[in-house]
Coordinates of C-alpha atoms in Angstrom, one line a residue:
X110 CA -109.7 -60.6 42.9
X111 CA -108.7 -58.9 46.2
X112 CA -105.4 -59.8 47.8
X113 CA -107.1 -61.2 50.9
X114 CA -109.4 -63.4 48.8
X115 CA -106.4 -64.6 46.8
X116 CA -104.5 -65.2 50.0
X117 CA -107.3 -67.3 51.4
X118 CA -107.7 -69.4 48.3
X119 CA -104.0 -70.1 47.9
X120 CA -103.7 -70.9 51.6
X121 CA -106.5 -73.4 51.3
X122 CA -104.8 -75.1 48.3
X123 CA -101.5 -75.2 50.1
X124 CA -103.2 -76.7 53.2
X125 CA -104.6 -79.5 51.1
X126 CA -101.1 -80.0 49.5
X127 CA -99.5 -80.0 53.0
X128 CA -102.0 -82.7 54.2
X129 CA -101.2 -84.9 51.2
X130 CA -97.4 -84.4 51.7
X131 CA -97.7 -85.2 55.4
X132 CA -99.3 -88.5 54.6
X133 CA -96.8 -89.3 51.9
X134 CA -93.9 -88.5 54.2
X135 CA -95.1 -90.3 57.2
X136 CA -92.5 -93.0 56.7
X137 CA -89.6 -90.6 56.2
X138 CA -87.2 -89.5 58.9
X139 CA -88.0 -86.2 60.6
X140 CA -85.6 -83.2 60.2
X141 CA -84.5 -83.7 63.8
X142 CA -82.6 -86.8 62.6
X143 CA -80.3 -84.8 60.3
X144 CA -76.7 -85.6 60.6
X145 CA -74.2 -82.8 61.5
X146 CA -73.0 -83.0 57.9
X147 CA -76.4 -82.1 56.6
X148 CA -77.3 -79.2 58.9
X149 CA -74.9 -76.5 57.6
X150 CA -76.3 -76.9 54.1
X151 CA -80.0 -77.4 55.0
X152 CA -80.5 -75.3 58.1
X153 CA -77.8 -72.8 59.0
X154 CA -78.4 -70.0 61.5
X155 CA -79.3 -66.7 59.7
X156 CA -79.9 -63.1 60.7
X157 CA -81.3 -61.2 57.8
X158 CA -84.9 -62.4 57.6
X159 CA -86.1 -60.8 61.0
X160 CA -82.8 -59.2 62.1
X161 CA -82.5 -61.8 64.8
X162 CA -80.7 -65.2 64.8
X163 CA -83.0 -67.9 63.4
X164 CA -82.5 -71.4 61.8
X165 CA -83.1 -71.0 58.1
X166 CA -86.0 -73.5 58.3
X167 CA -87.8 -71.1 60.7
X168 CA -87.7 -67.9 58.6
X169 CA -90.8 -66.5 56.9
X170 CA -89.4 -64.4 54.0
X171 CA -87.4 -66.1 51.2
X172 CA -83.7 -66.3 52.0
X173 CA -80.7 -68.2 50.8
X174 CA -77.2 -68.5 52.2
X175 CA -73.8 -68.7 50.5
X176 CA -71.3 -70.1 53.0
X177 CA -67.5 -69.6 53.1
X178 CA -67.2 -73.3 52.0
X179 CA -69.4 -72.6 49.0
X180 CA -67.4 -69.5 48.1
X181 CA -64.2 -71.4 48.0
X182 CA -65.7 -74.3 46.2
X183 CA -67.1 -72.1 43.5
X184 CA -63.8 -70.6 42.5
X185 CA -65.7 -67.5 41.3
X186 CA -63.4 -64.5 40.6
X187 CA -65.9 -61.8 41.7
X188 CA -69.1 -61.3 43.7
X189 CA -71.2 -60.9 40.5
X190 CA -69.9 -64.3 39.2
X191 CA -70.7 -65.9 42.6
X192 CA -74.3 -64.8 42.9
X193 CA -75.2 -65.3 39.2
X194 CA -77.9 -68.0 39.0
X195 CA -78.9 -67.8 42.7
X196 CA -82.6 -67.9 43.3
X197 CA -84.2 -64.5 42.6
X198 CA -80.9 -63.1 41.2
X199 CA -80.3 -61.9 37.7
X200 CA -77.3 -59.9 36.6
X201 CA -76.2 -57.6 33.7
X202 CA -72.5 -56.9 33.1
X203 CA -70.7 -54.7 30.6
X204 CA -67.9 -57.1 29.9
X205 CA -65.5 -58.9 32.2
X206 CA -64.5 -58.6 35.9
X207 CA -64.6 -55.0 37.2
X208 CA -66.9 -53.6 34.6
X209 CA -70.3 -51.9 35.3
X210 CA -72.7 -54.6 36.7
X211 CA -76.4 -54.6 37.6
X212 CA -78.2 -56.9 40.0
X213 CA -81.9 -57.5 39.6
X214 CA -83.6 -59.1 42.6
X215 CA -87.0 -60.6 42.1
X216 CA -87.3 -58.7 38.8
X217 CA -86.8 -55.3 40.3
X218 CA -84.5 -52.6 39.0
X219 CA -80.8 -52.7 40.1
X220 CA -81.3 -49.6 42.2
X221 CA -84.1 -51.3 44.1
X222 CA -81.7 -53.7 45.9
X223 CA -80.0 -52.8 49.2
X224 CA -76.6 -54.1 50.1
X225 CA -75.2 -54.2 53.6
X226 CA -71.6 -55.0 54.6
X227 CA -71.4 -56.1 58.2
X228 CA -74.7 -54.3 58.9
X229 CA -73.7 -51.0 57.2
X230 CA -75.5 -49.9 54.0
X231 CA -73.1 -49.9 51.1
X232 CA -72.3 -46.5 49.6
X233 CA -74.1 -45.4 46.4
X234 CA -73.3 -42.7 43.8
X235 CA -75.6 -39.8 42.8
X236 CA -78.0 -42.0 40.8
X237 CA -78.2 -44.8 43.4
X238 CA -75.7 -47.2 41.9
X239 CA -74.2 -49.5 44.6
X240 CA -70.4 -49.6 45.2
X241 CA -70.4 -53.4 45.2
X242 CA -68.4 -55.2 42.6
X243 CA -64.9 -54.5 44.1
X244 CA -65.5 -56.6 47.3
X245 CA -62.9 -59.4 47.2
X246 CA -64.5 -62.8 47.8
X247 CA -61.6 -63.9 50.0
X248 CA -62.6 -61.2 52.5
X249 CA -66.2 -62.6 52.8
X250 CA -67.3 -65.1 55.4
X251 CA -70.9 -65.6 54.2
X252 CA -73.6 -63.9 52.2
X253 CA -77.3 -63.9 53.0
X254 CA -79.7 -63.0 50.1
X255 CA -83.1 -61.9 51.3
X256 CA -85.6 -61.7 48.5
X257 CA -88.7 -59.7 48.2
X258 CA -90.0 -56.5 49.6
X259 CA -88.3 -55.9 53.0
X260 CA -88.4 -52.1 53.3
X261 CA -89.9 -52.3 56.7
X262 CA -86.7 -54.0 58.0
X263 CA -84.0 -52.3 55.9
X264 CA -85.5 -49.0 54.7
X265 CA -85.6 -47.1 51.5
X266 CA -84.9 -49.0 48.2
X267 CA -85.0 -52.5 49.9
X268 CA -87.6 -53.5 47.4
X269 CA -86.3 -56.5 45.3
X270 CA -84.5 -57.6 48.4
X271 CA -81.3 -57.3 50.4
X272 CA -77.8 -58.7 50.0
X273 CA -76.2 -59.0 53.4
X274 CA -72.4 -59.5 53.2
X275 CA -70.6 -60.6 56.4
X276 CA -66.8 -60.3 56.3
X277 CA -64.4 -62.6 58.1
X278 CA -64.1 -61.6 61.8
X279 CA -60.8 -61.6 63.7
X280 CA -60.3 -64.4 66.2
X281 CA -62.0 -67.0 64.0
X282 CA -60.3 -69.5 61.7
X283 CA -56.6 -70.3 61.3
X284 CA -53.8 -67.8 62.2
X285 CA -52.4 -67.6 58.7
X286 CA -54.0 -68.2 55.4
X287 CA -52.8 -67.7 51.8
X288 CA -54.0 -68.5 48.3
X289 CA -52.5 -68.1 44.8
X290 CA -54.6 -68.5 41.7
X291 CA -53.6 -68.3 38.0
X292 CA -55.3 -69.0 34.7
X293 CA -56.6 -67.9 31.4
X294 CA -56.6 -64.3 30.2
X295 CA -53.3 -63.8 32.1
X296 CA -55.3 -63.9 35.4
X297 CA -53.5 -63.8 38.7
X298 CA -54.9 -63.6 42.2
X299 CA -52.8 -63.4 45.4
X300 CA -54.4 -63.4 48.9
X301 CA -52.9 -63.5 52.4
X302 CA -54.6 -63.2 55.8
X303 CA -53.1 -63.0 59.3
X304 CA -55.3 -63.6 62.2
X305 CA -54.3 -63.6 65.9
X306 CA -55.3 -62.6 69.4
X307 CA -53.7 -61.4 72.6
X308 CA -55.7 -61.7 75.8
X309 CA -59.0 -59.9 75.2
X310 CA -58.0 -58.4 71.8
X311 CA -58.3 -60.0 68.4
X312 CA -56.5 -58.8 65.2
X313 CA -56.9 -59.4 61.5
X314 CA -55.1 -58.1 58.4
X315 CA -55.9 -59.2 54.9
X316 CA -54.4 -58.3 51.5
X317 CA -55.4 -59.3 48.0
X318 CA -54.1 -58.4 44.5
X319 CA -56.1 -59.5 41.5
X320 CA -55.4 -58.9 37.9
X321 CA -56.7 -60.1 34.5
X322 CA -55.6 -59.4 31.0
X323 CA -59.3 -59.8 30.1
X324 CA -61.0 -59.8 26.8
X325 CA -62.7 -57.1 24.7
X326 CA -65.7 -55.8 26.7
X327 CA -67.8 -55.0 23.6
X328 CA -68.4 -57.0 20.5
X329 CA -66.7 -55.4 17.4
X330 CA -69.0 -57.2 15.0
X331 CA -72.0 -55.4 16.5
X332 CA -70.3 -52.0 16.7
X333 CA -67.4 -51.1 14.5
X334 CA -66.5 -48.1 16.6
X335 CA -65.4 -50.5 19.4
X336 CA -61.7 -51.0 20.1
X337 CA -61.2 -54.8 19.8
X338 CA -58.2 -54.9 22.2
X339 CA -58.3 -56.8 25.5
X340 CA -59.8 -54.8 28.4
X341 CA -57.7 -55.4 31.5
X342 CA -58.6 -55.2 35.2
X343 CA -56.6 -55.1 38.3
X344 CA -57.4 -54.5 42.0
X345 CA -55.6 -54.2 45.3
X346 CA -57.4 -54.6 48.6
X347 CA -56.4 -54.2 52.2
X348 CA -58.8 -55.1 55.1
X349 CA -57.9 -54.6 58.8
X350 CA -59.9 -55.2 61.9
X351 CA -59.4 -55.1 65.7
X352 CA -61.9 -56.4 68.3
X353 CA -61.5 -55.8 72.1
X354 CA -63.6 -57.1 75.0
X355 CA -63.8 -54.4 77.7
X356 CA -65.9 -56.7 79.8
X357 CA -68.1 -59.8 79.3
X358 CA -70.9 -57.3 78.5
X359 CA -69.1 -54.8 76.3
X360 CA -66.9 -55.1 73.2
X361 CA -65.6 -52.5 70.9
X362 CA -63.9 -52.7 67.5
X363 CA -62.4 -50.8 64.6
X364 CA -62.4 -51.9 61.0
X365 CA -60.8 -50.3 57.9
X366 CA -60.5 -51.2 54.3
X367 CA -59.0 -49.7 51.1
X368 CA -59.7 -50.9 47.6
X369 CA -58.0 -49.5 44.5
X370 CA -58.9 -50.8 41.0
X371 CA -58.6 -49.9 37.4
X372 CA -60.6 -51.4 34.5
X373 CA -60.4 -50.9 30.8
X374 CA -63.7 -50.6 29.0
X375 CA -65.1 -50.0 25.6
X376 CA -67.3 -47.2 24.3
X377 CA -69.7 -47.5 21.4
X378 CA -69.5 -43.7 20.8
X379 CA -65.8 -43.4 20.0
X380 CA -63.4 -44.6 17.3
X381 CA -61.8 -48.1 17.2
X382 CA -58.4 -46.8 18.2
X383 CA -59.6 -45.1 21.4
X384 CA -58.8 -46.6 24.8
X385 CA -60.8 -46.0 28.0
X386 CA -60.1 -46.7 31.6
X387 CA -62.0 -46.2 34.9
X388 CA -60.0 -46.0 38.1
X389 CA -61.8 -46.5 41.4
X390 CA -60.6 -45.7 44.9
X391 CA -62.8 -46.6 47.8
X392 CA -62.3 -46.8 51.6
X393 CA -64.4 -47.4 54.7
X394 CA -63.6 -46.8 58.4
X395 CA -66.0 -48.2 61.0
X396 CA -66.1 -47.9 64.8
X397 CA -68.5 -50.3 66.4
X398 CA -69.6 -51.6 69.7
X399 CA -71.6 -54.6 71.0
X400 CA -73.3 -54.0 74.4
X401 CA -75.4 -56.2 76.7
X402 CA -76.2 -53.7 79.4
X403 CA -79.4 -55.6 80.3
X404 CA -79.5 -59.4 80.5
X405 CA -82.0 -59.8 77.7
X406 CA -81.2 -56.7 75.6
X407 CA -78.3 -56.7 73.0
X408 CA -77.3 -53.5 71.3
X409 CA -75.0 -52.9 68.3
X410 CA -73.8 -49.4 67.5
X411 CA -71.7 -48.5 64.5
X412 CA -70.3 -45.3 63.0
X413 CA -68.9 -45.5 59.4
X414 CA -67.2 -43.0 57.1
X415 CA -66.9 -44.0 53.4
X416 CA -65.0 -42.4 50.5
X417 CA -65.5 -43.2 46.8
X418 CA -63.6 -41.7 43.9
X419 CA -64.0 -42.4 40.2
X420 CA -61.5 -41.2 37.6
X421 CA -62.3 -41.7 34.0
X422 CA -59.6 -41.7 31.3
X423 CA -59.7 -41.6 27.5
X424 CA -56.5 -42.3 25.6
X425 CA -54.5 -42.0 28.9
X426 CA -55.8 -38.5 29.6
X427 CA -58.4 -37.8 32.3
X428 CA -61.7 -36.5 31.1
X429 CA -62.8 -33.1 32.3
X430 CA -65.1 -33.1 35.4
X431 CA -68.0 -31.7 33.4
X432 CA -67.7 -34.8 31.1
X433 CA -67.7 -37.2 34.1
X434 CA -64.0 -37.5 34.4
X435 CA -64.1 -37.2 38.2
X436 CA -66.8 -38.3 40.6
X437 CA -66.2 -38.1 44.3
X438 CA -68.5 -39.2 47.1
X439 CA -68.5 -39.4 50.9
X440 CA -70.9 -41.0 53.2
X441 CA -71.3 -41.0 57.0
X442 CA -73.7 -43.5 58.6
X443 CA -74.8 -44.2 62.1
X444 CA -76.6 -47.3 63.1
X445 CA -78.1 -48.3 66.5
X446 CA -79.7 -51.8 66.5
X447 CA -81.3 -53.3 69.6
X448 CA -82.7 -56.8 70.2
X449 CA -84.8 -57.6 73.3
X450 CA -85.2 -61.4 73.9
X451 CA -88.6 -62.6 75.0
X452 CA -89.6 -66.0 76.3
X453 CA -90.8 -67.2 72.8
X454 CA -89.5 -64.5 70.5
X455 CA -87.8 -61.1 70.2
X456 CA -88.5 -57.4 69.8
X457 CA -86.1 -55.4 67.6
X458 CA -85.9 -51.6 67.4
X459 CA -83.3 -49.1 66.1
X460 CA -82.3 -46.0 64.2
X461 CA -80.3 -45.4 61.0
X462 CA -78.9 -42.1 59.8
X463 CA -77.0 -41.7 56.5
X464 CA -75.5 -38.5 55.1
X465 CA -73.9 -38.6 51.6
X466 CA -72.3 -36.0 49.5
X467 CA -71.4 -36.6 45.8
X468 CA -69.7 -34.2 43.3
X469 CA -70.3 -35.0 39.7
X470 CA -70.2 -33.1 36.4
X471 CA -69.7 -29.8 38.2
X472 CA -72.6 -30.3 40.5
X473 CA -72.8 -31.3 44.2
X474 CA -75.5 -33.7 45.3
X475 CA -76.3 -34.1 49.0
X476 CA -78.6 -36.7 50.5
X477 CA -79.7 -37.4 54.0
X478 CA -81.6 -40.5 55.2
X479 CA -83.1 -41.0 58.6
X480 CA -85.1 -44.1 59.6
X481 CA -86.5 -45.8 62.7
X482 CA -87.8 -49.3 62.9
X483 CA -89.7 -51.7 65.2
X484 CA -90.2 -55.4 64.8
X485 CA -91.7 -58.4 66.6
X486 CA -91.2 -62.1 66.0
X487 CA -92.5 -65.0 68.1
X488 CA -93.4 -68.6 68.1
X489 CA -96.5 -70.1 69.7
X490 CA -96.7 -73.9 69.2
X491 CA -96.7 -74.5 65.5
X492 CA -97.3 -70.9 64.6
X493 CA -94.6 -68.3 63.8
X494 CA -95.4 -64.6 63.4
X495 CA -93.4 -61.6 62.2
X496 CA -94.4 -58.0 62.2
X497 CA -92.2 -55.0 61.2
X498 CA -92.8 -51.3 60.7
X499 CA -90.5 -48.5 59.7
X500 CA -90.5 -44.7 59.1
X501 CA -88.0 -43.2 56.7
X502 CA -87.3 -39.6 55.6
X503 CA -85.1 -38.8 52.7
X504 CA -83.9 -35.3 51.7
X505 CA -81.9 -34.4 48.6
X506 CA -80.2 -31.1 48.0
X507 CA -78.4 -30.0 44.8
X508 CA -77.7 -26.5 43.3
X509 CA -79.9 -24.8 45.9
X510 CA -82.9 -27.1 45.3
X511 CA -84.2 -29.4 48.0
X512 CA -86.7 -32.3 48.0
X513 CA -87.9 -34.2 51.0
X514 CA -89.9 -37.4 51.0
X515 CA -91.0 -39.6 53.8
X516 CA -92.9 -42.9 54.1
X517 CA -94.1 -45.5 56.5
X518 CA -93.7 -49.1 55.5
X519 CA -94.8 -52.4 57.1
X520 CA -94.4 -56.2 56.8
X521 CA -96.6 -58.9 58.3
X522 CA -95.9 -62.6 58.0
X523 CA -97.0 -66.0 59.4
X524 CA -95.5 -69.4 59.3
X525 CA -97.4 -72.6 60.2
X526 CA -95.9 -76.0 60.7
X527 CA -98.5 -78.3 59.3
X528 CA -96.4 -81.3 60.4
X529 CA -92.9 -82.2 61.3
X530 CA -92.1 -82.1 57.6
X531 CA -94.3 -79.4 56.0
X532 CA -94.5 -75.7 56.7
X533 CA -96.7 -73.0 55.2
X534 CA -95.7 -69.3 55.0
X535 CA -97.5 -66.1 54.0
X536 CA -96.5 -62.5 54.0
X537 CA -97.5 -59.0 52.8
X538 CA -95.4 -55.9 52.8
X539 CA -94.9 -52.3 51.5
X540 CA -91.8 -50.3 50.6
X541 CA -90.7 -47.2 48.8
X542 CA -87.8 -45.7 46.9
X543 CA -87.1 -41.9 46.9
X544 CA -85.6 -40.5 43.8
X545 CA -81.8 -40.3 43.9
X546 CA -80.4 -36.7 44.0
X547 CA -78.9 -37.2 40.5
X548 CA -82.3 -38.4 39.2
X549 CA -83.8 -35.1 40.5
X550 CA -81.1 -32.6 39.7
X551 CA -78.3 -34.2 37.8
X552 CA -77.6 -34.8 34.1
X553 CA -81.1 -35.4 32.7
X554 CA -82.7 -34.9 36.1
X555 CA -86.4 -34.3 36.7
X556 CA -87.2 -32.2 39.9
X557 CA -90.9 -33.4 39.5
X558 CA -90.2 -37.1 40.2
X559 CA -92.4 -38.8 42.8
X560 CA -91.2 -41.6 45.1
X561 CA -91.8 -45.1 43.9
X562 CA -94.5 -47.0 46.0
X563 CA -94.3 -50.8 46.3
X564 CA -96.5 -53.6 47.6
X565 CA -95.7 -57.3 47.6
X566 CA -97.0 -60.6 48.9
X567 CA -95.6 -64.2 49.2
X568 CA -97.2 -67.6 49.8
X569 CA -94.9 -70.6 50.3
X570 CA -94.7 -74.2 51.3
X571 CA -91.5 -75.9 52.6
X572 CA -90.9 -79.6 52.8
X573 CA -87.9 -80.8 54.9
X574 CA -86.9 -84.4 55.3
X575 CA -83.7 -86.4 55.4
X576 CA -83.9 -86.3 51.6
X577 CA -83.4 -82.5 51.6
X578 CA -85.1 -79.2 52.0
X579 CA -87.5 -77.9 49.4
X580 CA -89.3 -74.6 49.3
X581 CA -91.8 -73.4 46.7
X582 CA -92.9 -69.7 46.8
X583 CA -95.5 -67.8 44.8
X584 CA -94.6 -64.1 44.8
X585 CA -96.3 -61.0 43.5
X586 CA -95.1 -57.3 43.5
X587 CA -96.7 -54.0 42.3
X588 CA -94.8 -50.7 41.8
X589 CA -96.5 -47.4 41.3
X590 CA -94.7 -44.3 40.0
X591 CA -91.7 -46.5 38.8
X592 CA -88.7 -44.3 37.9
X593 CA -87.2 -45.0 34.5
X594 CA -84.8 -43.2 32.2
X595 CA -86.4 -42.4 28.8
X596 CA -85.8 -39.7 26.2
X597 CA -82.7 -38.3 28.0
X598 CA -84.5 -37.7 31.3
X599 CA -86.0 -39.6 34.3
X600 CA -89.7 -40.0 34.4
X601 CA -92.4 -41.8 36.5
X602 CA -94.4 -44.5 34.7
X603 CA -97.8 -45.7 35.9
X604 CA -97.3 -49.3 37.2
X605 CA -94.8 -52.1 37.0
X606 CA -95.6 -55.6 38.2
X607 CA -94.1 -59.0 38.6
X608 CA -95.5 -62.3 39.7
X609 CA -94.1 -65.8 39.6
X610 CA -93.0 -69.0 41.2
X611 CA -89.6 -69.7 42.9
X612 CA -88.3 -73.1 43.7
X613 CA -85.3 -73.9 46.0
X614 CA -84.0 -77.4 46.9
X615 CA -80.9 -78.4 48.8
X616 CA -79.7 -81.8 50.0
X617 CA -76.7 -83.8 51.2
X618 CA -77.3 -87.3 49.9
X619 CA -74.5 -89.4 51.0
X620 CA -71.4 -88.1 49.2
X621 CA -73.4 -85.9 46.9
X622 CA -74.4 -82.3 47.5
X623 CA -77.2 -80.8 45.5
X624 CA -78.5 -77.3 45.3
X625 CA -81.2 -76.3 42.8
X626 CA -83.0 -73.1 42.1
X627 CA -85.6 -72.2 39.5
X628 CA -87.7 -69.1 38.8
X629 CA -90.7 -68.5 36.5
X630 CA -91.8 -64.9 36.5
X631 CA -93.4 -62.1 34.4
X632 CA -91.8 -58.7 35.1
X633 CA -93.5 -56.1 32.9
X634 CA -94.8 -52.6 32.5
X635 CA -98.5 -53.0 33.3
X636 CA -99.5 -50.2 31.1
X637 CA -97.6 -51.2 27.9
X638 CA -97.2 -54.9 28.6
X639 CA -93.5 -54.7 27.7
X640 CA -91.2 -57.0 29.6
X641 CA -88.7 -55.2 31.9
X642 CA -85.2 -54.9 30.4
X643 CA -82.6 -57.7 30.8
X644 CA -85.0 -59.9 32.8
X645 CA -85.9 -63.4 31.8
X646 CA -89.2 -65.1 32.3
X647 CA -87.4 -68.3 33.3
X648 CA -84.0 -68.8 34.9
X649 CA -82.2 -71.0 37.4
X650 CA -79.2 -73.1 38.3
X651 CA -78.1 -76.5 39.4
X652 CA -75.1 -77.3 41.6
X653 CA -73.9 -80.9 42.0
X654 CA -70.8 -82.0 43.7
X655 CA -69.3 -85.2 45.2
X656 CA -66.6 -85.6 47.8
X657 CA -64.6 -88.9 48.1
X658 CA -61.6 -88.9 50.5
X659 CA -59.2 -86.2 49.4
X660 CA -61.0 -85.5 46.1
X661 CA -64.0 -83.4 45.2
X662 CA -65.7 -83.1 41.8
X663 CA -68.5 -80.7 41.0
X664 CA -70.1 -78.3 38.6
X665 CA -72.7 -75.6 38.2
X666 CA -75.2 -75.2 35.4
X667 CA -76.7 -71.7 35.0
X668 CA -79.6 -71.3 32.6
X669 CA -81.7 -68.3 31.5
X670 CA -84.5 -67.7 29.0
X671 CA -84.4 -64.8 26.5
X672 CA -84.4 -61.2 27.7
X673 CA -85.1 -57.9 26.0
X674 CA -82.6 -55.1 26.0
X675 CA -84.3 -52.1 24.4
X676 CA -85.7 -53.5 21.1
X677 CA -83.1 -56.3 20.9
X678 CA -83.8 -59.8 22.0
X679 CA -80.9 -61.5 24.0
X680 CA -80.8 -65.2 23.3
X681 CA -81.4 -67.8 26.0
X682 CA -78.2 -69.3 27.4
X683 CA -76.9 -72.3 29.4
X684 CA -73.4 -72.0 31.0
X685 CA -71.6 -74.9 32.6
X686 CA -68.7 -74.4 35.1
X687 CA -66.8 -77.4 36.4
X688 CA -64.3 -77.8 39.2
X689 CA -62.1 -80.4 40.9
X690 CA -60.4 -80.2 44.3
X691 CA -57.6 -82.2 45.8
X692 CA -56.6 -81.9 49.5
X693 CA -52.9 -82.6 49.6
X694 CA -52.8 -82.6 53.4
X695 CA -54.8 -80.9 56.2
X696 CA -53.2 -77.6 55.4
X697 CA -52.8 -77.5 51.6
X698 CA -55.4 -77.8 48.9
X699 CA -55.4 -77.5 45.1
X700 CA -58.5 -76.6 43.1
X701 CA -59.0 -76.3 39.3
X702 CA -62.0 -74.5 37.7
X703 CA -63.1 -74.8 34.1
X704 CA -65.3 -71.7 33.4
X705 CA -67.8 -71.8 30.6
X706 CA -66.7 -75.3 29.9
X707 CA -68.8 -75.6 26.7
X708 CA -67.5 -72.2 25.4
X709 CA -71.0 -70.7 25.0
X710 CA -71.2 -67.3 23.3
X711 CA -74.0 -65.3 25.1
X712 CA -74.7 -61.8 26.2
X713 CA -76.1 -60.3 29.5
X714 CA -76.2 -56.8 27.9
X715 CA -76.6 -56.2 24.2
X716 CA -73.3 -55.6 22.5
X717 CA -71.1 -56.7 25.4
X718 CA -69.1 -59.9 25.6
X719 CA -69.1 -62.5 28.4
X720 CA -66.1 -64.7 29.4
X721 CA -65.2 -67.4 26.9
X722 CA -63.9 -70.8 28.1
X723 CA -61.2 -70.4 30.7
X724 CA -59.3 -72.6 33.1
X725 CA -58.0 -71.4 36.5
X726 CA -56.0 -73.2 39.3
X727 CA -55.8 -72.2 43.0
X728 CA -53.3 -73.4 45.6
X729 CA -54.6 -72.6 49.1
X730 CA -52.9 -72.8 52.5
X731 CA -55.3 -73.0 55.4
X732 CA -54.1 -74.7 58.6
X733 CA -56.7 -76.2 60.9
X734 CA -57.7 -74.4 64.1

């Protein structure tokens, strides 16, 4: 069946469903009657879906938001722990905090997700792995997870989706904040933030130190070569930022951060007495400006320099560079984003240039990305439309060899409000991923690799009443020339596909807050029929909390079906995290988190342990504005 015929049939079915729901909901309050308490959960203002500010209820692509309040309530120690179980998000991790982690968005490979921090694409290494896991949660204001193929908005590799991380801005929130956490596995977390302003200038300085005694990353019973000792992790982070208003139309700023970490890890190709440690040093320096030189045109310009250094040790001695003992990367990125407001919509246009240089195993890998985009979004009565197009060129150079690939991508979407309660959405899009320089010319590289080509479609229905906001989406994606690592080299395989249903529900029902996500999918190699590694057919989560006076109780249940890791089947799992909060006064709060309350033994990667039951307490000082 052709995509257009399928689209027509599903839209007809959804229209009938919308008509039925509209009749059933006729006696229910409209969304306009939401209380101020309900709105932040059900309909926050977001930016990622069309790169313009929109209420969440008006976006066409699939998007969820994790607010600052939710971050604090979760008590999660790392970003990976926080997003596990979110709609469309699956993870793999080689042990505890700080270890190698993978993020699978909408069933796509981990290198097919783009991560942006304050609008700047996160640095990657020579094989496309994202520098992600070391971002301290205390530095983050909110996270927007945009799911599905959005290469026409965000460029190369934005295939499974985009994770947009927004850090805390100066001049917002209390002047001084601090938090101290302690708990199982000799875990300690110290955070302090100073925030102030002077006339037209705003300042912010944040510091965090996190350490954990950890647990053995690998399972000794599955590999006798593994050292069964505890694998520790520690990290120190400093974030600084200054904003200054030159005029009501022009503001400039400078932000800088430095993150240093060290994590012990296990190797299955050693002896049980060996110890291994990976040290990571990363830093970013960004100069940015926000300009409104015309009444209806807003421009954002940023220039970022990033450094990344990996040092690998065995038995306290650094490995040689040819054995991967030292990997160093630099990245320079320039972004120019423009938004022109129209009477009933907006036009966006801009440029992005990224130049990266990575030295690994005695080789130097250079990569240059240049992209330009154009987009239009508008509303006419009950109809919303979104159209985006982008052109990207990617060049990779290593050992005197060069490969250049370019592609044009597009996205087209519509939303129709069938009633005050029911909304239908549909979209189609294309994207691509150019081979990373290391995949072409690095260890096991293949200079003959072709770019991946992707197409995707979504059909959705949203129902929003005073009882909550529910969205059901059918998604489908197809990948041609998928790049995989097999038989000690990178190769293209014919076709990879995924299709499924995704359900999201959020509500504030009196004192109870509910957040539910569930996904049913079938990510597989279309030629062999094999399921894609470490991805489940069904997974989801349920968050439930209740606030009464100074107390708050809640928990999160994360569930996943079985997954395949090579030829090994990883068992299904259900993990329950519980928490309780007590506000001592307007400035002081105590929170206690019971992680993996039922002490489930499960694996995200074959042979690697996950955290056992642990209890953690946090004392937080946060004066009111």
